[in-house]
XYZ file of C-alpha atoms in Angstrom:
86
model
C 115.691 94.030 99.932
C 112.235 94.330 100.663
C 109.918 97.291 99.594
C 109.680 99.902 102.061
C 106.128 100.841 102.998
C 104.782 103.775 104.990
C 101.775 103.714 106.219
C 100.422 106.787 107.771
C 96.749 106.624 109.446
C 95.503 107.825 113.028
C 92.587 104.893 113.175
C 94.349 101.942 115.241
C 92.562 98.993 113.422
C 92.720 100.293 109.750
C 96.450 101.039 110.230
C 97.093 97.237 111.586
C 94.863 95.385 108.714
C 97.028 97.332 106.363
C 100.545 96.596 108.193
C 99.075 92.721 108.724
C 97.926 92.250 105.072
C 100.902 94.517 103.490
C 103.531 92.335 105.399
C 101.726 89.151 104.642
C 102.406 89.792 100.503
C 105.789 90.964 101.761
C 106.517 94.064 101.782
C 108.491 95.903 104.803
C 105.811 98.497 106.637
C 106.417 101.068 108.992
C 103.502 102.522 110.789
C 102.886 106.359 112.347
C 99.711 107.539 113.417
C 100.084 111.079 113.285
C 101.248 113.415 110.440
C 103.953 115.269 111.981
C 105.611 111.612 113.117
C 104.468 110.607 109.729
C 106.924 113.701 108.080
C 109.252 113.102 109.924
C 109.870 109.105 108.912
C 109.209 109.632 105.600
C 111.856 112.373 105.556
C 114.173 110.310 107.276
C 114.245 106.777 105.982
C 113.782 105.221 102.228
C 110.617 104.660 101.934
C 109.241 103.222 98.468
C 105.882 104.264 98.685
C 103.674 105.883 101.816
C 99.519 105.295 102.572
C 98.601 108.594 103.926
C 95.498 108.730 105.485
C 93.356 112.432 104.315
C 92.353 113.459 108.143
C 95.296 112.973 110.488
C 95.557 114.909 113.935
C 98.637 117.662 114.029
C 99.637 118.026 110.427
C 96.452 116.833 108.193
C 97.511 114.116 105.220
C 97.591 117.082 102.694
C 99.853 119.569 104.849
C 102.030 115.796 105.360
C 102.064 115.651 101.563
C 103.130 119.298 100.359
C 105.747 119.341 102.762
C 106.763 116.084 101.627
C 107.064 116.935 97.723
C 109.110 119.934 98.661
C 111.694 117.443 100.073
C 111.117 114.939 97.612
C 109.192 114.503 94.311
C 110.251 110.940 93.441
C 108.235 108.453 96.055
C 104.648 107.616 95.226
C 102.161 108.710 97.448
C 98.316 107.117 97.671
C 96.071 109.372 99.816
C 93.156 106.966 102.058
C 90.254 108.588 103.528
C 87.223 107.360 104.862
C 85.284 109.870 104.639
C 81.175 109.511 105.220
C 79.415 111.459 102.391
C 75.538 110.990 103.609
């Protein structure tokens, strides 16, 4: 069985090069481009490991990932943002 990626980021072309290039090395990826859809498949399927983009619109990536942990503590989580700092 393959591992189960989620990938969770509102920007169209970022979340594509990252299902293109994840599948590519194998892995299974499931897209959502908002948080609340985001919280709700990562609640609801096995996911191995989510990409949760910082500034989502509805739930933000941090609300996403506190209500997450209180579900589940277990799958890793690697927060993305591409934030502009000048």
């Amino acid at each position: 069985m393959k591992t189960h990626i989620l990938v969770i980021e509102d920007e169209t072309q970022i979340a594509r090069a990252l299902k293109v290039e994840l599948e590519y090395e194998g892995f299974q990826v499931t897209v959502e481009h908002d948080g609340k859809a985001g919280l709700e498949t990562a609640l609801q399927s096995e996911i191995d490991l989510i990409l949760l983009d910082v500034m989502l619109p509805g739930l933000s990536g941090i609300e996403v990932l506190r209500s997450f942990r209180k579900e589940n503590s277990n799958t890793p989580v690697i927060l993305l943002t591409a934030r502009n700092t000048t």
